[in-house]
XYZ file of C-alpha atoms in Angstrom:
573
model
C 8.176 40.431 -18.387
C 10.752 37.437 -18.177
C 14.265 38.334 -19.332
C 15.520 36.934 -22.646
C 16.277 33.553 -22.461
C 19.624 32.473 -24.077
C 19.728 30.491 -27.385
C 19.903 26.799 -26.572
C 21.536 24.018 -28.928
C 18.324 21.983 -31.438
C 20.031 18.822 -29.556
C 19.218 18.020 -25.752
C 21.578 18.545 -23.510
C 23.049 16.459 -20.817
C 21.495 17.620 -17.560
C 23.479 17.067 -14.628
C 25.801 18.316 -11.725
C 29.231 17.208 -13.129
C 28.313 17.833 -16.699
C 28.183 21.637 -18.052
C 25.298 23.030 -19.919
C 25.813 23.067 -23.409
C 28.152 19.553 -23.248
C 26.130 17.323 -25.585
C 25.322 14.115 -24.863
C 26.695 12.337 -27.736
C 30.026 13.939 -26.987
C 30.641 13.081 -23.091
C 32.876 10.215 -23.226
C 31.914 6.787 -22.894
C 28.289 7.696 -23.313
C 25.635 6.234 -26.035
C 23.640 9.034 -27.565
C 20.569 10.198 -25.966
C 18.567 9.947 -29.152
C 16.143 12.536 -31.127
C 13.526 11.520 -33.507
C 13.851 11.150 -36.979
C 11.089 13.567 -38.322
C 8.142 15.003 -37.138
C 6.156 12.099 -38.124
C 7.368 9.761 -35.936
C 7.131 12.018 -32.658
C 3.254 13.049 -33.727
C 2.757 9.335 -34.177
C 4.374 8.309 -30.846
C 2.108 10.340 -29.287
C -0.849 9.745 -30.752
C 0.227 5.891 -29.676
C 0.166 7.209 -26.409
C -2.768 8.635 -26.031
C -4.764 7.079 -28.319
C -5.128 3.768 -27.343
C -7.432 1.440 -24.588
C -8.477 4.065 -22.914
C -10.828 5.341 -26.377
C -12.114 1.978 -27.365
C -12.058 0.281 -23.952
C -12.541 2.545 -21.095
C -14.297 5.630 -22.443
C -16.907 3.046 -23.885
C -17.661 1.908 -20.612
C -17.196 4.705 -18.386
C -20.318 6.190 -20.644
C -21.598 3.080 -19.833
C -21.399 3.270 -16.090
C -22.604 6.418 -15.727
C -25.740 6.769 -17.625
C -24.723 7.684 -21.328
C -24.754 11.131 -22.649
C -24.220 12.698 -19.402
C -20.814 11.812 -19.120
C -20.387 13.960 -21.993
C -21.043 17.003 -19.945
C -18.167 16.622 -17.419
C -15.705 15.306 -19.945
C -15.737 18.019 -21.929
C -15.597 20.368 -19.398
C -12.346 18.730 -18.420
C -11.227 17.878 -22.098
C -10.967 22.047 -22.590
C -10.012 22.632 -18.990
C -7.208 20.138 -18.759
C -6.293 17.805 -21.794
C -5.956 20.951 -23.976
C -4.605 22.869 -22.124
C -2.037 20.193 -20.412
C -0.745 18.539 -23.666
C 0.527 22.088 -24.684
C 1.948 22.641 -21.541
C 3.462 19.479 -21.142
C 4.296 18.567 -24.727
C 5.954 22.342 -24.956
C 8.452 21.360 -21.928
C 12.169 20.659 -23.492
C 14.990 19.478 -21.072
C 17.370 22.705 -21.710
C 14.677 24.435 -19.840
C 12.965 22.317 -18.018
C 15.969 20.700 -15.662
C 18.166 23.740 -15.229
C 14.678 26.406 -15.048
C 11.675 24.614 -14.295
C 12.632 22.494 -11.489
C 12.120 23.582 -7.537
C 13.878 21.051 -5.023
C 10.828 21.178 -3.110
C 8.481 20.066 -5.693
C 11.200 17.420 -7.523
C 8.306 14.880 -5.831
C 6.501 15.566 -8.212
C 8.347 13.644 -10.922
C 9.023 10.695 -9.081
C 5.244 10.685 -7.999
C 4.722 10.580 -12.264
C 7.269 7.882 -12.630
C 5.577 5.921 -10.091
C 1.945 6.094 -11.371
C 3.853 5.302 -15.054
C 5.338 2.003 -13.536
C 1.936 1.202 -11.749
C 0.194 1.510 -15.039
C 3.084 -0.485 -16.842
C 1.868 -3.487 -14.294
C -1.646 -3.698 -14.846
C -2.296 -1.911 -18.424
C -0.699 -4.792 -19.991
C -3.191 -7.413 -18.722
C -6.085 -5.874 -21.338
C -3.520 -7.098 -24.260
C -2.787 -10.713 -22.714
C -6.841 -10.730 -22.783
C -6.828 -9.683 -26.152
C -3.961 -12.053 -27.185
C -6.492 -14.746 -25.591
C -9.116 -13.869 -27.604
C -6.526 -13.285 -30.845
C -5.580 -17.056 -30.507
C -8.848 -18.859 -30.159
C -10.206 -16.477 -33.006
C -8.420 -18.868 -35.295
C -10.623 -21.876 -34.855
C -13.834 -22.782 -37.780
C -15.851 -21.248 -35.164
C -15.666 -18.269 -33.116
C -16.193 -20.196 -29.489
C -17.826 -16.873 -28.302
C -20.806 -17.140 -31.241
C -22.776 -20.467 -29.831
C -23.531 -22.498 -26.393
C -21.547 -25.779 -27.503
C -18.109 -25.085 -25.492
C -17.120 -27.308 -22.516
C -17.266 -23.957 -20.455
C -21.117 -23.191 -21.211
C -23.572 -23.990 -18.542
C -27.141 -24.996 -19.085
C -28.258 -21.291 -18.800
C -26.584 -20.090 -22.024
C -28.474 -19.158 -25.113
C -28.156 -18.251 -28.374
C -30.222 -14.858 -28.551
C -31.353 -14.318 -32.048
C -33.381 -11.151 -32.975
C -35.839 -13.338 -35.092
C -37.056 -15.402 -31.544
C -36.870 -13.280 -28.573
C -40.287 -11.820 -29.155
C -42.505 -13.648 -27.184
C -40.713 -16.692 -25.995
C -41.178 -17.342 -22.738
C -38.687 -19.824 -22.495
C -36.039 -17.370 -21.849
C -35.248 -17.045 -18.387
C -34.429 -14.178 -16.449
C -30.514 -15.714 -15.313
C -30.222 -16.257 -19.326
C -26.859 -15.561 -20.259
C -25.298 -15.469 -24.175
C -22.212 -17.350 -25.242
C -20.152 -14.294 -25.399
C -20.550 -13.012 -21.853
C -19.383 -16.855 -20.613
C -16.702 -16.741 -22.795
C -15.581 -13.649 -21.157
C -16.339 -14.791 -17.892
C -15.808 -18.410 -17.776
C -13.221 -19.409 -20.126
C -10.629 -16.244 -20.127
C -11.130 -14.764 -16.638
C -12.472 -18.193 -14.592
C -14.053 -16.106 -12.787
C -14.267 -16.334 -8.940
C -17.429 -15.227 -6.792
C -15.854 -13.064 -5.122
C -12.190 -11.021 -4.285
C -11.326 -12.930 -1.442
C -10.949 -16.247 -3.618
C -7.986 -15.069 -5.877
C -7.297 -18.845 -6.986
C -4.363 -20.427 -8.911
C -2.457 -17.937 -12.015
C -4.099 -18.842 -15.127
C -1.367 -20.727 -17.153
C -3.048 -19.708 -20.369
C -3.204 -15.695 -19.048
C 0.089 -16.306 -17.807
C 1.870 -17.269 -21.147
C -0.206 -14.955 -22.909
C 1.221 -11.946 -20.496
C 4.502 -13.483 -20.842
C 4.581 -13.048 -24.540
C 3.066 -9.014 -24.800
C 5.841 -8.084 -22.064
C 8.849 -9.915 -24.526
C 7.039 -7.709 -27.776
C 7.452 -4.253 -25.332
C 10.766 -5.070 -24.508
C 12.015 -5.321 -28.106
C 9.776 -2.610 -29.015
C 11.908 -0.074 -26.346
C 14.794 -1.791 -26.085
C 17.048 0.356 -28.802
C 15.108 3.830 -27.395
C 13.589 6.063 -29.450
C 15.239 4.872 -32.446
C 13.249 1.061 -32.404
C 10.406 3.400 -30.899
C 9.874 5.916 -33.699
C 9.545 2.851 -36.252
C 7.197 0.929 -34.536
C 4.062 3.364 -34.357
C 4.227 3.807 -38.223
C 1.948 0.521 -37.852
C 0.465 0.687 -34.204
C -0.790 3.894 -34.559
C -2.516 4.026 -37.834
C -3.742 0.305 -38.840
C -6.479 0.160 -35.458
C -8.159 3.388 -37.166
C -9.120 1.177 -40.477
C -10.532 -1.945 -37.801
C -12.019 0.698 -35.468
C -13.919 2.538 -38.699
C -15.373 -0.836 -39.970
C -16.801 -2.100 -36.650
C -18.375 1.300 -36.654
C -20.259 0.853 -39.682
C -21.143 -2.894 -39.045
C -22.553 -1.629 -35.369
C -24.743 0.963 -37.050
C -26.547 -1.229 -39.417
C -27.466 -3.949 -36.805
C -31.462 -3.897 -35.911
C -31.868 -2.149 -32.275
C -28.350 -0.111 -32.847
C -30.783 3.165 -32.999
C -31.659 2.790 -29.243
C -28.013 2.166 -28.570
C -27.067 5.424 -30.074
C -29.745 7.171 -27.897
C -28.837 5.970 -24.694
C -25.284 6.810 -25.413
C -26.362 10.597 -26.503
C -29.265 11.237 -24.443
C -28.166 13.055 -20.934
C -29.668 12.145 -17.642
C -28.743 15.665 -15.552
C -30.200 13.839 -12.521
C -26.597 11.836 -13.080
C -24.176 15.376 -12.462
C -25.096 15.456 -8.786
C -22.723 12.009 -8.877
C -19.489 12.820 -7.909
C -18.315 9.583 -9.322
C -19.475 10.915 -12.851
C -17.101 13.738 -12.765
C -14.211 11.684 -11.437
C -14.220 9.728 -13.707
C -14.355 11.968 -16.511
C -11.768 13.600 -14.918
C -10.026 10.188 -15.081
C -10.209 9.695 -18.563
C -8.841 12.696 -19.669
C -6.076 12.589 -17.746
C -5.581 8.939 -18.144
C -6.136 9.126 -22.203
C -4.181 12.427 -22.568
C -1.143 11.082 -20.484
C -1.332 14.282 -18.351
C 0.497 14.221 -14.957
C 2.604 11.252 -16.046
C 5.221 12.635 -17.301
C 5.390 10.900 -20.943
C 4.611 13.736 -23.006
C 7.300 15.487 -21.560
C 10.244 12.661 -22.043
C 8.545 12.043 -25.196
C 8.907 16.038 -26.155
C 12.175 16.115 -24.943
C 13.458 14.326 -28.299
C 12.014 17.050 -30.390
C 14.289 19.864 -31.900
C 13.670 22.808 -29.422
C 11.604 25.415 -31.561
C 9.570 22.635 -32.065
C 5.573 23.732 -32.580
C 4.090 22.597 -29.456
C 0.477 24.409 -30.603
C -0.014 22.966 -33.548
C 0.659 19.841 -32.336
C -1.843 20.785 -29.150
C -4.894 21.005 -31.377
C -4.362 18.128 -33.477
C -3.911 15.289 -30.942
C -6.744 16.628 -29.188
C -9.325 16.603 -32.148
C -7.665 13.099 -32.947
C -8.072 11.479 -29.540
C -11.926 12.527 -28.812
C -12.718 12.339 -32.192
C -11.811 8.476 -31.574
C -13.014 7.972 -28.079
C -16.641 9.501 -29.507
C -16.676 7.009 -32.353
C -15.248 4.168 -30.336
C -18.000 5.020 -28.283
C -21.130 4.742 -31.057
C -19.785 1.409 -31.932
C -19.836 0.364 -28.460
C -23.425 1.364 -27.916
C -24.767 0.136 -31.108
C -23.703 -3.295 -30.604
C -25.123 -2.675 -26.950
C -28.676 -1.842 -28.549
C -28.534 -4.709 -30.276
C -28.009 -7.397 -27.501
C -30.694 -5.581 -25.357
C -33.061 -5.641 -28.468
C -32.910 -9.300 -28.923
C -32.652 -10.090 -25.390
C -35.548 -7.975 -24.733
C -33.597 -6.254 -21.895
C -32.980 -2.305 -21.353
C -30.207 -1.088 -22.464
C -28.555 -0.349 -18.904
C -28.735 -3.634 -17.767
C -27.646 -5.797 -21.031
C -24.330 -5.755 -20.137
C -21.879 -5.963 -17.237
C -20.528 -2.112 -16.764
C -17.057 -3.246 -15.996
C -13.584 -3.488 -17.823
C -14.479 -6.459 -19.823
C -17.525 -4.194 -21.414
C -15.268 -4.140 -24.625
C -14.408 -7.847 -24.807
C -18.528 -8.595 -24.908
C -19.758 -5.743 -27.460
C -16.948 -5.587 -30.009
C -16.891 -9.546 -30.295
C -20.627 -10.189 -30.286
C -20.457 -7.831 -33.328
C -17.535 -9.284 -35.400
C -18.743 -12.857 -34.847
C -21.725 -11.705 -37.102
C -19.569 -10.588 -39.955
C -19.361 -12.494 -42.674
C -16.142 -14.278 -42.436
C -15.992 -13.831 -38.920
C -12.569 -15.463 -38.134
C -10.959 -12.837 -40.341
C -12.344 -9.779 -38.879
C -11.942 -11.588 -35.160
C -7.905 -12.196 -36.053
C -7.898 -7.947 -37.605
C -9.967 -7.092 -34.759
C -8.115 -8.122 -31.576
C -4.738 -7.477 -33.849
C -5.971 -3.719 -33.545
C -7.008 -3.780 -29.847
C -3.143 -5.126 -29.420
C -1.465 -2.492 -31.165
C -3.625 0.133 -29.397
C -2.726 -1.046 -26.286
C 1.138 -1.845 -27.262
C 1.887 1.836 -28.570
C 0.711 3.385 -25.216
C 2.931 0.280 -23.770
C 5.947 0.796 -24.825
C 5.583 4.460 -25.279
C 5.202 4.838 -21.370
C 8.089 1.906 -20.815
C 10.377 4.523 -22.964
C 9.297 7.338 -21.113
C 9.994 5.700 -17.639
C 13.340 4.723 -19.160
C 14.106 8.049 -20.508
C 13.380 9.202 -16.775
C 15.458 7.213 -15.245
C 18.008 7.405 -17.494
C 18.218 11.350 -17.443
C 18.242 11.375 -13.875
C 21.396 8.869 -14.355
C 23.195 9.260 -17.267
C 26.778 8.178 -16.206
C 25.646 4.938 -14.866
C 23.003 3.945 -17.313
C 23.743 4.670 -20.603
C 26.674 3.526 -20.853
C 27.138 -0.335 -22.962
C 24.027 -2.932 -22.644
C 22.906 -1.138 -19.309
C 20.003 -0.142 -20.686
C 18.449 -2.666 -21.843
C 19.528 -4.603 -18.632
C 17.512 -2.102 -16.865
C 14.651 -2.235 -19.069
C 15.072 -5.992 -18.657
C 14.607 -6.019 -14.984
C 11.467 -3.722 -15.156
C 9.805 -5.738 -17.462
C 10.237 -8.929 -15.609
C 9.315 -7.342 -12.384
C 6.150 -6.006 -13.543
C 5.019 -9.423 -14.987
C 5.740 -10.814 -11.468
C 3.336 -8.219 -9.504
C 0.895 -8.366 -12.617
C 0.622 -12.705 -12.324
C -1.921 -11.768 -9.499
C -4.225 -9.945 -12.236
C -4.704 -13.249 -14.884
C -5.761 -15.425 -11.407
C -9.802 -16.034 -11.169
C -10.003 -13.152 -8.927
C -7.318 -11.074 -10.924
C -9.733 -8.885 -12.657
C -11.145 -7.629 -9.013
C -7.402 -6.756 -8.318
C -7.071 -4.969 -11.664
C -9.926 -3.257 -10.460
C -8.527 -1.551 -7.567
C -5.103 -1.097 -9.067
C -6.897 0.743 -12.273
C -8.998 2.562 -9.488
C -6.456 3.692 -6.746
C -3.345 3.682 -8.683
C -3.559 5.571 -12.193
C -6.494 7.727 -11.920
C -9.074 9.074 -9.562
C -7.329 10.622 -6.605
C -4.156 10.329 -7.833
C -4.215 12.320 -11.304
C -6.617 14.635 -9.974
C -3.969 15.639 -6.732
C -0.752 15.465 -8.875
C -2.879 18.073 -11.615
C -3.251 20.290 -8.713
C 0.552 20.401 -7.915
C 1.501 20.578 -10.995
C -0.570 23.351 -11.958
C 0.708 25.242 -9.290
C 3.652 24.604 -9.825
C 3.942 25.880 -13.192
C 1.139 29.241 -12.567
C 2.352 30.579 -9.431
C 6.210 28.963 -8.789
C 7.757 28.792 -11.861
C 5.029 31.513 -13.079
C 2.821 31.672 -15.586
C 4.734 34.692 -16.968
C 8.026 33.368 -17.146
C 6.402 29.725 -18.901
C 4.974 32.031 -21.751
C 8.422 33.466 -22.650
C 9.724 29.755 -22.905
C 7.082 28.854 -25.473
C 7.287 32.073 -26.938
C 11.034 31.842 -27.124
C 10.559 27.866 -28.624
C 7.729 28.913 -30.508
C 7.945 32.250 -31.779
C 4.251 32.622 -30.539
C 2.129 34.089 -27.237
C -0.104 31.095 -25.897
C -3.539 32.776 -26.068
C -4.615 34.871 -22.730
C -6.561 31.168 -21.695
C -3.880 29.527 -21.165
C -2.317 31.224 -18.455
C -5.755 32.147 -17.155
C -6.279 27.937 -16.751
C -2.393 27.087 -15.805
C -3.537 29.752 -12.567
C -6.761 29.999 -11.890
C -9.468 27.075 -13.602
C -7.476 23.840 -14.008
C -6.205 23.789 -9.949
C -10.005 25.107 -9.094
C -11.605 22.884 -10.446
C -9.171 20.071 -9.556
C -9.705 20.717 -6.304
C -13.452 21.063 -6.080
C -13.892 17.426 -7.785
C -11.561 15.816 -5.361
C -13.044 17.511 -2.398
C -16.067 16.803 -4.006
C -15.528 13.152 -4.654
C -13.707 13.008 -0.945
C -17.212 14.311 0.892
C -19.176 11.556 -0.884
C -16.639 8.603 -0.772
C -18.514 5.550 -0.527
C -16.368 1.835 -1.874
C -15.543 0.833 -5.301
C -17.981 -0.718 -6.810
C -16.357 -4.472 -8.610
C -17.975 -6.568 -11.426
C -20.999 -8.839 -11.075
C -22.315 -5.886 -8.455
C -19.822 -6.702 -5.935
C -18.038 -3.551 -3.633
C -14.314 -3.888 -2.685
C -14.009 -5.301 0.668
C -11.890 -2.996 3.903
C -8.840 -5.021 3.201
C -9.122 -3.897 -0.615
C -9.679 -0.560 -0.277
C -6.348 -0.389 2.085
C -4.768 -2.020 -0.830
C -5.735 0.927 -3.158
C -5.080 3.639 -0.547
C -1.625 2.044 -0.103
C -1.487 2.510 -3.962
C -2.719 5.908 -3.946
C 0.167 6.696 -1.173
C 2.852 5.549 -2.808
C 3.013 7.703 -5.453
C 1.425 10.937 -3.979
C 3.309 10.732 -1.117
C 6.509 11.557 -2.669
C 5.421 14.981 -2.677
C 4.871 15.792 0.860
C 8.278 13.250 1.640
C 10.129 15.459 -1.017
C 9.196 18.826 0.428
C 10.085 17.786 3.818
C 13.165 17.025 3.236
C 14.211 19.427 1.000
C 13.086 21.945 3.794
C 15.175 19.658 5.819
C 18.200 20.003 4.175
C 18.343 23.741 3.043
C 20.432 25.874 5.129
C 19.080 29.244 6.194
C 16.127 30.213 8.804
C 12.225 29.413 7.777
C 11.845 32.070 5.561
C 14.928 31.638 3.793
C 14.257 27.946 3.120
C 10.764 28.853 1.974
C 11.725 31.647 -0.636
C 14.565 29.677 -2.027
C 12.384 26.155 -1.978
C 9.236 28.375 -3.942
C 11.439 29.574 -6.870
C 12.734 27.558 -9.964
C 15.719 26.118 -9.317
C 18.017 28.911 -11.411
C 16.697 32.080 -12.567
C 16.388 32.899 -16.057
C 19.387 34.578 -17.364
């Protein structure tokens, strides 16, 4: 049993060598407050921004997609008990008077700056999907939706107008057919190139578009938690209304019933696929925010007995419950288009990021009013992506500016900071809105934030916290926060399930490796795939660089530098 931890101050303390526990921040001199939320609102709203966003109605849509429908069900919900719910409350129960003086080994600080990194990679190429949906906000505004007929200076001979009423039977439809929407998507926003190897010239229109989402994040973090905590009040609750009414316009289109089947019917063949259960791995870690380290600095501005398991259970029901019915208004709009192109299902429709920006536009251009519910609709798809934005911007800030208090927050240094990240992520991201841009955001979404890379840092990190810091001695923190035991399952996944069956899948995935597969049926050339290895490596890397030289560095023989590197960093009290 872990000793009795002492009473800690409801305010966070200033972490650091030269500053004392128990010295709040507020009061070291010369220093701007670190911040706390307002109420519990805002925090539970702040995280729902962050993981509730794209990664429901954009990539869990087509993930299902990809992999043959219902069967992705199977492995993402084997992973959705095994490691969201279990990893929110762990992660969203961490509070900085614990977690910097007892939590942390030197030998595993890697780990952090391996989150930090995969937070700032995502920062660079998350934001693209909202200067694509900022595209499609602005030409939403014209008497007709230019997605909704063939009349556009960008439409080739080949496009048609499918219309449920004349597909049966006409043989005039040829078999490299395409709709207006899909060349819209194709040929007017992305200019698409042939192939990865032709990047081509930045898209001026992408360009201003990215310019103008990165100066609404920066104002949206630039005052902290304070600007942050008022902001999701409207990001975080207006996309539910849009989401809910493209739901009930998908179900009552003609075809949507073989949509919905596809999307709920299982193909077991598919569970052989180690691709399937990487990427439901994937998305759970990449729509949960586990192993980046947000729900912690976003849990380290609650009060400290704050009810981590409450919280646990309701952002999980939320987030699923939203990825599931993102996903039946995907699919239904899908059933459609193959029902009056007379295609199957699996083939109506490019399985790549852009799946979103053909099925959720084909079905608001047939609203009545469609310029209204285009302008609401790709309003929502902004806000989901700008809460998970700007909530990961302020936990990379808060990061940083834990790890430097003295310099950072002190004056406008802050926001200078924030400044320079912003504009140095729209510099790496310019390569992402060229004609070959969405190839690139291909293998940066691929080798960067997910696959691999979640699945190896969820490995450390679950041993770190189930056999270094110990599962024991975790319990008595929440228990001390919480008042409560975590149930027996907890500790039983923090040791034993979540870092098995981590490991399996990427050993798994590792044996049957074969190239990323890009848009239009393309696979990633050598040269790419060293890209996204060189991705992969920068951020898990840190781990192994950390360790080494912390053994480096710690005085004593083998042993001794082993035993003191394997324990948290001060013993409870």
């Amino acid at each position: 049993m872990a000793n009795k931890i002492p009473q800690q101050q409801t305010e966070p303390f200033l972490l650091q060598n030269n500053a004392p526990n128990g010295i709040k921040a507020s009061k070291v001199k010369g220093l701007n407050a670190r911040g706390q939320w307002a109420n519990k609102a805002e925090f539970l709203l702040a995280v729902a921004g962050q993981i509730i966003g794209l990664g429901n109605v954009w990539r869990f849509p087509y993930l299902c997609y990809k992999n043959g429908g219902g069967v992705f069900f199977i492995p993402y919900l084997l992973f959705l008990v095994n490691h969201g719910l279990f990893g929110i409350e762990l992660w969203a129960s961490v509070h900085p008077s614990f977690c910097g003086v007892y939590l942390t080994s030197c030998a595993l600080t890697g780990l952090g700056y391996a989150s930090q990194v995969i937070i700032l990679h995502g920062c660079v190429y998350y934001i693209v999907i909202l200067a694509w949906a900022l595209f499609y906000l602005l030409y939403s505004f014209q008497t007709e939706l230019p997605w909704s007929h063939c009349n556009n200076t960008w439409n080739t001979e080949t496009c048609i107008l499918f219309s449920h009423q004349n597909q049966t039977g006409n043989s005039s439809l040829t078999k490299n057919a395409t709709s207006p929407v899909i060349e819209f998507w194709e040929r007017e926003v992305l200019n698409l190139s042939d192939n990865l190897d032709k990047l081509g010239p930045v898209s001026w229109k992408l360009a201003l578009c990215l310019v103008a989402i990165w100066v609404i994040c920066y104002f949206c973090v630039w005052k902290g938690v304070k600007s942050t905590g008022k902001v999701v009040y409207l990001t975080a609750t207006f996309p539910y209304v849009m989401l809910f009414v493209l739901l009930m316009r998908g179900v009552t289109l003609p075809g949507a019933g073989q949509g919905i089947i596809y999307y709920l019917k299982p193909d077991i063949g598919r569970l052989a696929d180690p691709q399937v259960w990487m990427d439901a791995g994937t998305q759970v870690f990449f729509s949960y925010g586990i192993c980046l380290g947000s729900l912690t600095a976003l849990g380290s501005y609650n009060k400290y007995n704050n009810d981590c398991y409450k919280d646990t259970f309701l952002l999980c029901l939320l987030n699923s419950s939203t990825s599931f019915m993102a996903g039946f208004a995907i699919f239904s709009v899908l059933g459609f288009m193959a029902e009056e192109q007379g295609m199957d299902i699996s083939t109506v429709a490019q399985s790549g990021p852009g799946l979103a920006f053909i099925a959720y536009p084909r079905a608001v251009s047939m609203m009545p009013v469609p310029q209204l519910w285009a302008v609401c609709f790709f309003i929502m798809i902004i806000m989901l992506g700008l809460d998970t934005q700007f909530v990961s911007l302020e936990a990379l800030m808060t990061s940083v500016t834990d790890l430097y208090p003295h310099l950072i927050r002190r004056g406008h240094r802050r926001k200078l900071l924030l400044l320079f990240i912003c504009i140095a992520c729209f510099l790496v991201g310019l390569v992402m809105v060229t004609p070959g841009g969405i190839y690139v955001f291909q293998v940066y979404d691929h080798y960067s934030c997910s696959g691999a890379t979640l699945l190896l840092l969820s490995i450390f990190q679950s041993v770190a916290i189930g056999w270094i810091y110990g599962a024991e001695r975790f319990t008595a923190n929440i228990r001390h926060m919480t008042g409560k035991n975590p149930m027996f399952i907890f500790k039983l996944c923090w040791k034993y399930l979540t870092p098995a069956v981590c490991t399996a899948t990427f050993l798994f995935s590792v044996i049957n490796w074969s190239p990323l597969s890009l848009v239009r049926g393309l696979v990633a050339p050598a040269w790419a795939t060293a890209l996204g290895l060189i991705l992969t490596f920068s951020s898990v890397s840190l781990l192994p660089i950390w360790a080494i030289y912390a053994f480096s560095v710690t005085p004593g023989t083998l042993r001794q530098r082993f035993q003191h590197l394997c324990r948290p960093a001060q013993d409870l009290p």
